[in-house]
Amino acid sequence: MIKSLYIHSMRGAKRIAGRLGILQALERSDSRGARWTRSLFSIYDSRDLALLDLPWWTFDAIREVEQLLASFDNQARVFEYGAGASTLWLSKRCAEVISVEHDIGFADSMAPLFSSCPNVNVLTVPDVPATGATTEARSRRRGYEDRAFDAYVDAISSQEGMFDLIVIDGRARTACLARAAQRLSPRGLILFDNSERKEYRAAIDSSPFVERRLRGLAPALPLPSQTSLLEQRS
Ligand SMILES: C[S@@+](CC[C@H](N)C(=O)[O-])C[C@H]1O[C@@H](n2cnc3c(N)ncnc32)[C@H](O)[C@@H]1O
């Protein structure tokens, strides 16, 4: 209720800020503060975040990932769980982005943007009713308790080779992490978003990776968030 009121208010505020030239003034600035303030008007508007060239991770994580991709001369291969503005941001900085999305309606709404990027391949793999089998990958998100995401998690298995960046920002994240661990290149990184959530802690702590927690402001979010970067132990 409070969340939907906030979203509604920000959309109203965006119209007013546009008329007053505030959005345009913010868009002319490169400062993090201006970019974050502008992004607050784009809450749950992935098309707008894409136009602002902002993935939905913390700003510190965005900076680190940008540096990593530059170190690969922008030739990295990326696999992403959970498509969105990040998919388009990555496409400008990588050789290839394969993204898996469970929500067909959301993927369709973003399709004109995705199809304008020749190096992007979005696989739509919807969740299915859970049957209670022990191998099922599940999401704890409200409304998804009775759904299974095995095919979604397994989407990486149908792809050849290793990935230099694997983004875990969609559904069934702990199952995605277990699968991603086998497909990371030696110098690669796993980006695990919203790693402050309790339900992810045990899986991250027991993974074979070294974790760096990047806590702070993130685009479109009024409160700080946390994105973790996981790398291979040396
Ligand atoms: C946290 S979002 C992924 C965001 C994406 N990785 C990014 O940084 O832009 C996780 C899921 O939320 C859904 N989603 C993303 N943006 C949405 C929006 N604007 N409205 C509704 N659902 C959205 C999609 O199903 C997506 O896989």
PDB file of C-alpha atoms and ligand atoms in Angstrom:
ATOM      1  CA  MET A   1       0.000   0.000   0.000  1.00  0.00           C
ATOM      2  CA  ILE A   2       2.749   2.480   1.030  1.00  0.00           C
ATOM      3  CA  LYS A   3       4.892   1.202  -1.860  1.00  0.00           C
ATOM      4  CA  SER A   4       2.182   1.736  -4.479  1.00  0.00           C
ATOM      5  CA  LEU A   5       1.377   5.181  -3.029  1.00  0.00           C
ATOM      6  CA  TYR A   6       5.072   6.093  -3.295  1.00  0.00           C
ATOM      7  CA  ILE A   7       5.293   4.853  -6.907  1.00  0.00           C
ATOM      8  CA  HIS A   8       2.124   6.749  -7.840  1.00  0.00           C
ATOM      9  CA  SER A   9       3.402   9.948  -6.161  1.00  0.00           C
ATOM     10  CA  MET A  10       6.764   9.759  -7.928  1.00  0.00           C
ATOM     11  CA  ARG A  11       5.042   9.325 -11.302  1.00  0.00           C
ATOM     12  CA  GLY A  12       2.967  12.440 -10.598  1.00  0.00           C
ATOM     13  CA  ALA A  13       6.067  14.300  -9.430  1.00  0.00           C
ATOM     14  CA  LYS A  14       7.851  13.249 -12.625  1.00  0.00           C
ATOM     15  CA  ARG A  15       5.235  14.969 -14.804  1.00  0.00           C
ATOM     16  CA  ILE A  16       5.572  18.177 -12.785  1.00  0.00           C
ATOM     17  CA  ALA A  17       9.406  17.996 -12.727  1.00  0.00           C
ATOM     18  CA  GLY A  18       9.366  17.511 -16.517  1.00  0.00           C
ATOM     19  CA  ARG A  19       7.207  20.596 -17.032  1.00  0.00           C
ATOM     20  CA  LEU A  20       9.463  22.661 -14.797  1.00  0.00           C
ATOM     21  CA  GLY A  21      12.618  21.514 -16.615  1.00  0.00           C
ATOM     22  CA  ILE A  22      13.967  19.789 -13.482  1.00  0.00           C
ATOM     23  CA  LEU A  23      14.356  16.373 -15.176  1.00  0.00           C
ATOM     24  CA  GLN A  24      16.270  17.890 -18.075  1.00  0.00           C
ATOM     25  CA  ALA A  25      18.575  19.830 -15.705  1.00  0.00           C
ATOM     26  CA  LEU A  26      19.318  16.643 -13.737  1.00  0.00           C
ATOM     27  CA  GLU A  27      19.988  14.729 -16.967  1.00  0.00           C
ATOM     28  CA  ARG A  28      22.604  17.282 -17.991  1.00  0.00           C
ATOM     29  CA  SER A  29      24.684  16.539 -14.871  1.00  0.00           C
ATOM     30  CA  ASP A  30      27.143  13.643 -14.554  1.00  0.00           C
ATOM     31  CA  SER A  31      27.244  13.768 -10.748  1.00  0.00           C
ATOM     32  CA  ARG A  32      26.097  10.689  -8.860  1.00  0.00           C
ATOM     33  CA  GLY A  33      23.735  12.794  -6.742  1.00  0.00           C
ATOM     34  CA  ALA A  34      22.015  14.249  -9.801  1.00  0.00           C
ATOM     35  CA  ARG A  35      21.776  10.864 -11.509  1.00  0.00           C
ATOM     36  CA  TRP A  36      20.310   9.265  -8.374  1.00  0.00           C
ATOM     37  CA  THR A  37      17.804  12.115  -7.903  1.00  0.00           C
ATOM     38  CA  ARG A  38      16.735  11.862 -11.561  1.00  0.00           C
ATOM     39  CA  SER A  39      16.375   8.083 -11.257  1.00  0.00           C
ATOM     40  CA  LEU A  40      13.967   8.425  -8.303  1.00  0.00           C
ATOM     41  CA  PHE A  41      11.385   9.575 -10.863  1.00  0.00           C
ATOM     42  CA  SER A  42      11.874   6.247 -12.715  1.00  0.00           C
ATOM     43  CA  ILE A  43      10.822   3.837  -9.996  1.00  0.00           C
ATOM     44  CA  TYR A  44       9.631   0.580 -11.659  1.00  0.00           C
ATOM     45  CA  ASP A  45      10.137   2.166 -15.070  1.00  0.00           C
ATOM     46  CA  SER A  46      12.839   0.020 -16.655  1.00  0.00           C
ATOM     47  CA  ARG A  47      12.506   1.730 -20.043  1.00  0.00           C
ATOM     48  CA  ASP A  48      13.282   5.067 -18.437  1.00  0.00           C
ATOM     49  CA  LEU A  49      16.199   3.607 -16.449  1.00  0.00           C
ATOM     50  CA  ALA A  50      17.523   2.154 -19.708  1.00  0.00           C
ATOM     51  CA  LEU A  51      17.354   5.594 -21.328  1.00  0.00           C
ATOM     52  CA  LEU A  52      19.272   6.944 -18.329  1.00  0.00           C
ATOM     53  CA  ASP A  53      21.832   4.136 -18.843  1.00  0.00           C
ATOM     54  CA  LEU A  54      21.410   2.866 -15.277  1.00  0.00           C
ATOM     55  CA  PRO A  55      21.185  -0.746 -14.129  1.00  0.00           C
ATOM     56  CA  TRP A  56      19.280  -1.353 -10.895  1.00  0.00           C
ATOM     57  CA  TRP A  57      22.333  -2.159  -8.727  1.00  0.00           C
ATOM     58  CA  THR A  58      24.102   0.051  -6.198  1.00  0.00           C
ATOM     59  CA  PHE A  59      26.140   2.869  -7.731  1.00  0.00           C
ATOM     60  CA  ASP A  60      29.345   1.422  -6.240  1.00  0.00           C
ATOM     61  CA  ALA A  61      28.621  -1.927  -7.906  1.00  0.00           C
ATOM     62  CA  ILE A  62      27.897  -0.198 -11.228  1.00  0.00           C
ATOM     63  CA  ARG A  63      31.295   1.521 -11.047  1.00  0.00           C
ATOM     64  CA  GLU A  64      33.127  -1.746 -10.193  1.00  0.00           C
ATOM     65  CA  VAL A  65      31.416  -3.719 -12.953  1.00  0.00           C
ATOM     66  CA  GLU A  66      32.145  -0.983 -15.478  1.00  0.00           C
ATOM     67  CA  GLN A  67      35.842  -1.229 -14.537  1.00  0.00           C
ATOM     68  CA  LEU A  68      35.784  -5.021 -14.825  1.00  0.00           C
ATOM     69  CA  LEU A  69      34.192  -4.879 -18.285  1.00  0.00           C
ATOM     70  CA  ALA A  70      36.708  -2.267 -19.428  1.00  0.00           C
ATOM     71  CA  SER A  71      39.495  -4.616 -18.271  1.00  0.00           C
ATOM     72  CA  PHE A  72      38.090  -7.137 -20.769  1.00  0.00           C
ATOM     73  CA  ASP A  73      38.265  -4.440 -23.488  1.00  0.00           C
ATOM     74  CA  ASN A  74      34.469  -4.554 -23.534  1.00  0.00           C
ATOM     75  CA  GLN A  75      34.689  -8.071 -25.042  1.00  0.00           C
ATOM     76  CA  ALA A  76      33.291  -9.923 -22.001  1.00  0.00           C
ATOM     77  CA  ARG A  77      30.583 -12.587 -22.256  1.00  0.00           C
ATOM     78  CA  VAL A  78      27.727 -12.029 -19.817  1.00  0.00           C
ATOM     79  CA  PHE A  79      24.889 -14.198 -18.554  1.00  0.00           C
ATOM     80  CA  GLU A  80      22.111 -12.467 -16.628  1.00  0.00           C
ATOM     81  CA  TYR A  81      19.224 -13.787 -14.544  1.00  0.00           C
ATOM     82  CA  GLY A  82      16.545 -11.038 -14.518  1.00  0.00           C
ATOM     83  CA  ALA A  83      16.398  -8.752 -17.541  1.00  0.00           C
ATOM     84  CA  GLY A  84      15.772  -5.019 -17.489  1.00  0.00           C
ATOM     85  CA  ALA A  85      17.646  -1.756 -17.837  1.00  0.00           C
ATOM     86  CA  SER A  86      20.809  -3.655 -16.879  1.00  0.00           C
ATOM     87  CA  THR A  87      20.568  -5.765 -20.062  1.00  0.00           C
ATOM     88  CA  LEU A  88      20.805  -2.636 -22.209  1.00  0.00           C
ATOM     89  CA  TRP A  89      23.547  -1.115 -20.044  1.00  0.00           C
ATOM     90  CA  LEU A  90      25.562  -4.343 -20.373  1.00  0.00           C
ATOM     91  CA  SER A  91      25.034  -4.521 -24.141  1.00  0.00           C
ATOM     92  CA  LYS A  92      26.980  -1.253 -24.520  1.00  0.00           C
ATOM     93  CA  ARG A  93      29.930  -2.601 -22.558  1.00  0.00           C
ATOM     94  CA  CYS A  94      30.178  -6.317 -23.524  1.00  0.00           C
ATOM     95  CA  ALA A  95      30.571  -8.502 -26.576  1.00  0.00           C
ATOM     96  CA  GLU A  96      27.543 -10.678 -25.762  1.00  0.00           C
ATOM     97  CA  VAL A  97      24.694 -10.606 -23.235  1.00  0.00           C
ATOM     98  CA  ILE A  98      22.410 -13.581 -22.704  1.00  0.00           C
ATOM     99  CA  SER A  99      19.603 -12.745 -20.303  1.00  0.00           C
ATOM    100  CA  VAL A 100      16.885 -15.013 -18.967  1.00  0.00           C
ATOM    101  CA  GLU A 101      13.528 -13.522 -18.003  1.00  0.00           C
ATOM    102  CA  HIS A 102      10.565 -15.341 -16.433  1.00  0.00           C
ATOM    103  CA  ASP A 103       7.950 -12.627 -17.016  1.00  0.00           C
ATOM    104  CA  ILE A 104       6.783 -12.771 -20.639  1.00  0.00           C
ATOM    105  CA  GLY A 105       4.717  -9.571 -20.314  1.00  0.00           C
ATOM    106  CA  PHE A 106       7.709  -7.649 -18.977  1.00  0.00           C
ATOM    107  CA  ALA A 107      10.018  -9.099 -21.675  1.00  0.00           C
ATOM    108  CA  ASP A 108       7.479  -8.088 -24.352  1.00  0.00           C
ATOM    109  CA  SER A 109       7.272  -4.553 -22.977  1.00  0.00           C
ATOM    110  CA  MET A 110      11.061  -4.243 -23.260  1.00  0.00           C
ATOM    111  CA  ALA A 111      11.360  -6.131 -26.583  1.00  0.00           C
ATOM    112  CA  PRO A 112      11.678  -3.026 -28.821  1.00  0.00           C
ATOM    113  CA  LEU A 113      14.669  -1.908 -26.743  1.00  0.00           C
ATOM    114  CA  PHE A 114      16.216  -5.392 -26.538  1.00  0.00           C
ATOM    115  CA  SER A 115      15.839  -6.024 -30.270  1.00  0.00           C
ATOM    116  CA  SER A 116      17.734  -2.824 -31.053  1.00  0.00           C
ATOM    117  CA  CYS A 117      20.867  -4.461 -29.556  1.00  0.00           C
ATOM    118  CA  PRO A 118      22.368  -7.115 -31.866  1.00  0.00           C
ATOM    119  CA  ASN A 119      24.538  -8.565 -29.072  1.00  0.00           C
ATOM    120  CA  VAL A 120      21.570  -9.205 -26.731  1.00  0.00           C
ATOM    121  CA  ASN A 121      19.671 -12.479 -26.574  1.00  0.00           C
ATOM    122  CA  VAL A 122      16.770 -12.531 -24.094  1.00  0.00           C
ATOM    123  CA  LEU A 123      15.492 -16.024 -23.315  1.00  0.00           C
ATOM    124  CA  THR A 124      11.980 -16.012 -21.893  1.00  0.00           C
ATOM    125  CA  VAL A 125      11.577 -18.983 -19.570  1.00  0.00           C
ATOM    126  CA  PRO A 126       8.400 -18.737 -17.485  1.00  0.00           C
ATOM    127  CA  ASP A 127       7.906 -20.370 -14.103  1.00  0.00           C
ATOM    128  CA  VAL A 128       5.559 -23.359 -13.891  1.00  0.00           C
ATOM    129  CA  PRO A 129       3.344 -24.755 -11.125  1.00  0.00           C
ATOM    130  CA  ALA A 130       5.433 -26.497  -8.466  1.00  0.00           C
ATOM    131  CA  THR A 131       4.749 -30.176  -8.006  1.00  0.00           C
ATOM    132  CA  GLY A 132       6.675 -30.765  -4.784  1.00  0.00           C
ATOM    133  CA  ALA A 133       9.579 -32.616  -6.420  1.00  0.00           C
ATOM    134  CA  THR A 134      12.830 -32.295  -4.439  1.00  0.00           C
ATOM    135  CA  THR A 135      14.826 -30.784  -7.316  1.00  0.00           C
ATOM    136  CA  GLU A 136      12.556 -27.782  -7.766  1.00  0.00           C
ATOM    137  CA  ALA A 137      14.081 -24.292  -7.750  1.00  0.00           C
ATOM    138  CA  ARG A 138      11.730 -22.001  -5.835  1.00  0.00           C
ATOM    139  CA  SER A 139      11.318 -18.289  -5.167  1.00  0.00           C
ATOM    140  CA  ARG A 140      10.345 -16.944  -1.752  1.00  0.00           C
ATOM    141  CA  ARG A 141       8.846 -13.824  -3.290  1.00  0.00           C
ATOM    142  CA  ARG A 142       5.214 -13.249  -2.344  1.00  0.00           C
ATOM    143  CA  GLY A 143       2.928 -14.658  -5.028  1.00  0.00           C
ATOM    144  CA  TYR A 144       5.548 -17.116  -6.315  1.00  0.00           C
ATOM    145  CA  GLU A 145       5.566 -19.615  -3.421  1.00  0.00           C
ATOM    146  CA  ASP A 146       3.834 -22.298  -5.516  1.00  0.00           C
ATOM    147  CA  ARG A 147       5.908 -21.813  -8.642  1.00  0.00           C
ATOM    148  CA  ALA A 148       8.998 -23.685  -9.865  1.00  0.00           C
ATOM    149  CA  PHE A 149      11.932 -22.098 -11.696  1.00  0.00           C
ATOM    150  CA  ASP A 150      14.041 -25.120 -12.681  1.00  0.00           C
ATOM    151  CA  ALA A 151      14.027 -24.378 -16.424  1.00  0.00           C
ATOM    152  CA  TYR A 152      14.825 -20.713 -15.703  1.00  0.00           C
ATOM    153  CA  VAL A 153      17.794 -21.646 -13.484  1.00  0.00           C
ATOM    154  CA  ASP A 154      18.920 -24.240 -16.040  1.00  0.00           C
ATOM    155  CA  ALA A 155      18.874 -21.754 -18.933  1.00  0.00           C
ATOM    156  CA  ILE A 156      22.612 -21.204 -18.442  1.00  0.00           C
ATOM    157  CA  SER A 157      23.227 -24.927 -19.052  1.00  0.00           C
ATOM    158  CA  SER A 158      21.991 -24.661 -22.640  1.00  0.00           C
ATOM    159  CA  GLN A 159      24.703 -22.069 -23.379  1.00  0.00           C
ATOM    160  CA  GLU A 160      28.237 -22.946 -24.405  1.00  0.00           C
ATOM    161  CA  GLY A 161      31.409 -21.802 -22.678  1.00  0.00           C
ATOM    162  CA  MET A 162      32.246 -19.735 -19.635  1.00  0.00           C
ATOM    163  CA  PHE A 163      31.024 -16.257 -18.654  1.00  0.00           C
ATOM    164  CA  ASP A 164      33.086 -13.294 -17.459  1.00  0.00           C
ATOM    165  CA  LEU A 165      30.131 -11.790 -15.605  1.00  0.00           C
ATOM    166  CA  ILE A 166      27.062 -13.553 -14.284  1.00  0.00           C
ATOM    167  CA  VAL A 167      24.323 -11.297 -12.923  1.00  0.00           C
ATOM    168  CA  ILE A 168      21.867 -12.782 -10.408  1.00  0.00           C
ATOM    169  CA  ASP A 169      18.993 -10.309 -10.157  1.00  0.00           C
ATOM    170  CA  GLY A 170      15.867 -12.281 -10.961  1.00  0.00           C
ATOM    171  CA  ARG A 171      13.967 -15.160  -9.324  1.00  0.00           C
ATOM    172  CA  ALA A 172      15.208 -18.236  -7.364  1.00  0.00           C
ATOM    173  CA  ARG A 173      18.538 -16.522  -6.719  1.00  0.00           C
ATOM    174  CA  THR A 174      20.104 -19.134  -4.461  1.00  0.00           C
ATOM    175  CA  ALA A 175      19.511 -21.871  -7.065  1.00  0.00           C
ATOM    176  CA  CYS A 176      20.909 -19.535  -9.747  1.00  0.00           C
ATOM    177  CA  LEU A 177      24.069 -19.023  -7.673  1.00  0.00           C
ATOM    178  CA  ALA A 178      24.689 -22.759  -7.358  1.00  0.00           C
ATOM    179  CA  ARG A 179      24.344 -23.180 -11.125  1.00  0.00           C
ATOM    180  CA  ALA A 180      26.366 -20.062 -11.993  1.00  0.00           C
ATOM    181  CA  ALA A 181      29.294 -21.177  -9.846  1.00  0.00           C
ATOM    182  CA  GLN A 182      30.192 -23.827 -12.430  1.00  0.00           C
ATOM    183  CA  ARG A 183      30.222 -21.372 -15.357  1.00  0.00           C
ATOM    184  CA  LEU A 184      32.356 -18.474 -14.196  1.00  0.00           C
ATOM    185  CA  SER A 185      35.595 -17.747 -16.050  1.00  0.00           C
ATOM    186  CA  PRO A 186      38.772 -17.514 -13.889  1.00  0.00           C
ATOM    187  CA  ARG A 187      38.878 -13.673 -13.877  1.00  0.00           C
ATOM    188  CA  GLY A 188      35.116 -13.339 -13.840  1.00  0.00           C
ATOM    189  CA  LEU A 189      32.638 -11.950 -11.307  1.00  0.00           C
ATOM    190  CA  ILE A 190      29.198 -12.901 -10.107  1.00  0.00           C
ATOM    191  CA  LEU A 191      26.985  -9.922  -9.280  1.00  0.00           C
ATOM    192  CA  PHE A 192      24.386 -10.873  -6.660  1.00  0.00           C
ATOM    193  CA  ASP A 193      21.896  -8.059  -6.105  1.00  0.00           C
ATOM    194  CA  ASN A 194      19.967  -7.312  -2.903  1.00  0.00           C
ATOM    195  CA  SER A 195      22.427  -9.451  -0.962  1.00  0.00           C
ATOM    196  CA  GLU A 196      21.288  -7.801   2.287  1.00  0.00           C
ATOM    197  CA  ARG A 197      18.189 -10.031   2.273  1.00  0.00           C
ATOM    198  CA  LYS A 198      18.365 -12.712   4.955  1.00  0.00           C
ATOM    199  CA  GLU A 199      17.122 -15.462   2.672  1.00  0.00           C
ATOM    200  CA  TYR A 200      20.264 -15.192   0.514  1.00  0.00           C
ATOM    201  CA  ARG A 201      22.896 -15.080   3.272  1.00  0.00           C
ATOM    202  CA  ALA A 202      23.502 -18.811   3.824  1.00  0.00           C
ATOM    203  CA  ALA A 203      23.891 -19.468   0.087  1.00  0.00           C
ATOM    204  CA  ILE A 204      26.363 -16.622  -0.375  1.00  0.00           C
ATOM    205  CA  ASP A 205      28.361 -17.525   2.742  1.00  0.00           C
ATOM    206  CA  SER A 206      28.645 -21.172   1.723  1.00  0.00           C
ATOM    207  CA  SER A 207      29.545 -20.430  -1.905  1.00  0.00           C
ATOM    208  CA  PRO A 208      33.165 -20.991  -2.999  1.00  0.00           C
ATOM    209  CA  PHE A 209      33.638 -17.263  -3.723  1.00  0.00           C
ATOM    210  CA  VAL A 210      35.130 -14.252  -1.974  1.00  0.00           C
ATOM    211  CA  GLU A 211      32.385 -11.676  -1.379  1.00  0.00           C
ATOM    212  CA  ARG A 212      32.629  -7.883  -1.533  1.00  0.00           C
ATOM    213  CA  ARG A 213      29.515  -6.140  -0.230  1.00  0.00           C
ATOM    214  CA  LEU A 214      28.809  -2.809  -1.909  1.00  0.00           C
ATOM    215  CA  ARG A 215      26.188  -1.046   0.162  1.00  0.00           C
ATOM    216  CA  GLY A 216      24.790   2.359  -0.693  1.00  0.00           C
ATOM    217  CA  LEU A 217      22.422   4.220  -2.942  1.00  0.00           C
ATOM    218  CA  ALA A 218      21.022   2.519  -6.012  1.00  0.00           C
ATOM    219  CA  PRO A 219      19.126   4.048  -8.938  1.00  0.00           C
ATOM    220  CA  ALA A 220      15.374   4.513  -8.429  1.00  0.00           C
ATOM    221  CA  LEU A 221      15.472   3.444  -4.772  1.00  0.00           C
ATOM    222  CA  PRO A 222      14.991   6.016  -1.989  1.00  0.00           C
ATOM    223  CA  LEU A 223      16.857   3.937   0.626  1.00  0.00           C
ATOM    224  CA  PRO A 224      20.309   2.276   0.503  1.00  0.00           C
ATOM    225  CA  SER A 225      20.560  -1.242  -0.867  1.00  0.00           C
ATOM    226  CA  GLN A 226      23.356  -3.816  -1.197  1.00  0.00           C
ATOM    227  CA  THR A 227      24.901  -5.534  -4.196  1.00  0.00           C
ATOM    228  CA  SER A 228      27.580  -8.200  -3.668  1.00  0.00           C
ATOM    229  CA  LEU A 229      30.385  -9.011  -6.058  1.00  0.00           C
ATOM    230  CA  LEU A 230      31.650 -12.584  -5.797  1.00  0.00           C
ATOM    231  CA  GLU A 231      34.999 -13.569  -7.237  1.00  0.00           C
ATOM    232  CA  GLN A 232      37.061 -16.728  -7.468  1.00  0.00           C
ATOM    233  CA  ARG A 233      39.496 -17.383  -4.623  1.00  0.00           C
ATOM    234  CA  SER A 234      43.089 -16.960  -5.788  1.00  0.00           C
TER     235      SER A 234
HETATM  236  C1  LIG B   1      15.246  -6.599  -9.950  1.00  0.00           C
HETATM  237  S1  LIG B   1      14.454  -6.825 -11.460  1.00  0.00           S
HETATM  238  C2  LIG B   1      15.792  -7.024 -12.590  1.00  0.00           C
HETATM  239  C3  LIG B   1      16.311  -5.742 -12.961  1.00  0.00           C
HETATM  240  C4  LIG B   1      17.428  -5.728 -13.984  1.00  0.00           C
HETATM  241  N1  LIG B   1      18.480  -6.711 -13.730  1.00  0.00           N
HETATM  242  C5  LIG B   1      18.010  -4.327 -13.950  1.00  0.00           C
HETATM  243  O1  LIG B   1      19.017  -4.096 -13.262  1.00  0.00           O
HETATM  244  O2  LIG B   1      17.421  -3.464 -14.598  1.00  0.00           O
HETATM  245  C6  LIG B   1      13.906  -8.485 -11.313  1.00  0.00           C
HETATM  246  C7  LIG B   1      12.705  -8.805 -12.135  1.00  0.00           C
HETATM  247  O3  LIG B   1      11.720  -7.822 -11.914  1.00  0.00           O
HETATM  248  C8  LIG B   1      10.935  -7.695 -13.076  1.00  0.00           C
HETATM  249  N2  LIG B   1      10.961  -6.295 -13.455  1.00  0.00           N
HETATM  250  C9  LIG B   1      12.020  -5.544 -13.729  1.00  0.00           C
HETATM  251  N3  LIG B   1      11.649  -4.277 -13.986  1.00  0.00           N
HETATM  252  C10 LIG B   1      10.319  -4.256 -13.870  1.00  0.00           C
HETATM  253  C11 LIG B   1       9.356  -3.250 -14.023  1.00  0.00           C
HETATM  254  N4  LIG B   1       9.698  -2.030 -14.376  1.00  0.00           N
HETATM  255  N5  LIG B   1       8.083  -3.572 -13.831  1.00  0.00           N
HETATM  256  C12 LIG B   1       7.743  -4.823 -13.503  1.00  0.00           C
HETATM  257  N6  LIG B   1       8.604  -5.834 -13.355  1.00  0.00           N
HETATM  258  C13 LIG B   1       9.886  -5.552 -13.536  1.00  0.00           C
HETATM  259  C14 LIG B   1      11.513  -8.604 -14.148  1.00  0.00           C
HETATM  260  O4  LIG B   1      10.760  -9.799 -14.156  1.00  0.00           O
HETATM  261  C15 LIG B   1      12.905  -8.846 -13.636  1.00  0.00           C
HETATM  262  O5  LIG B   1      13.408 -10.083 -14.017  1.00  0.00           O
END
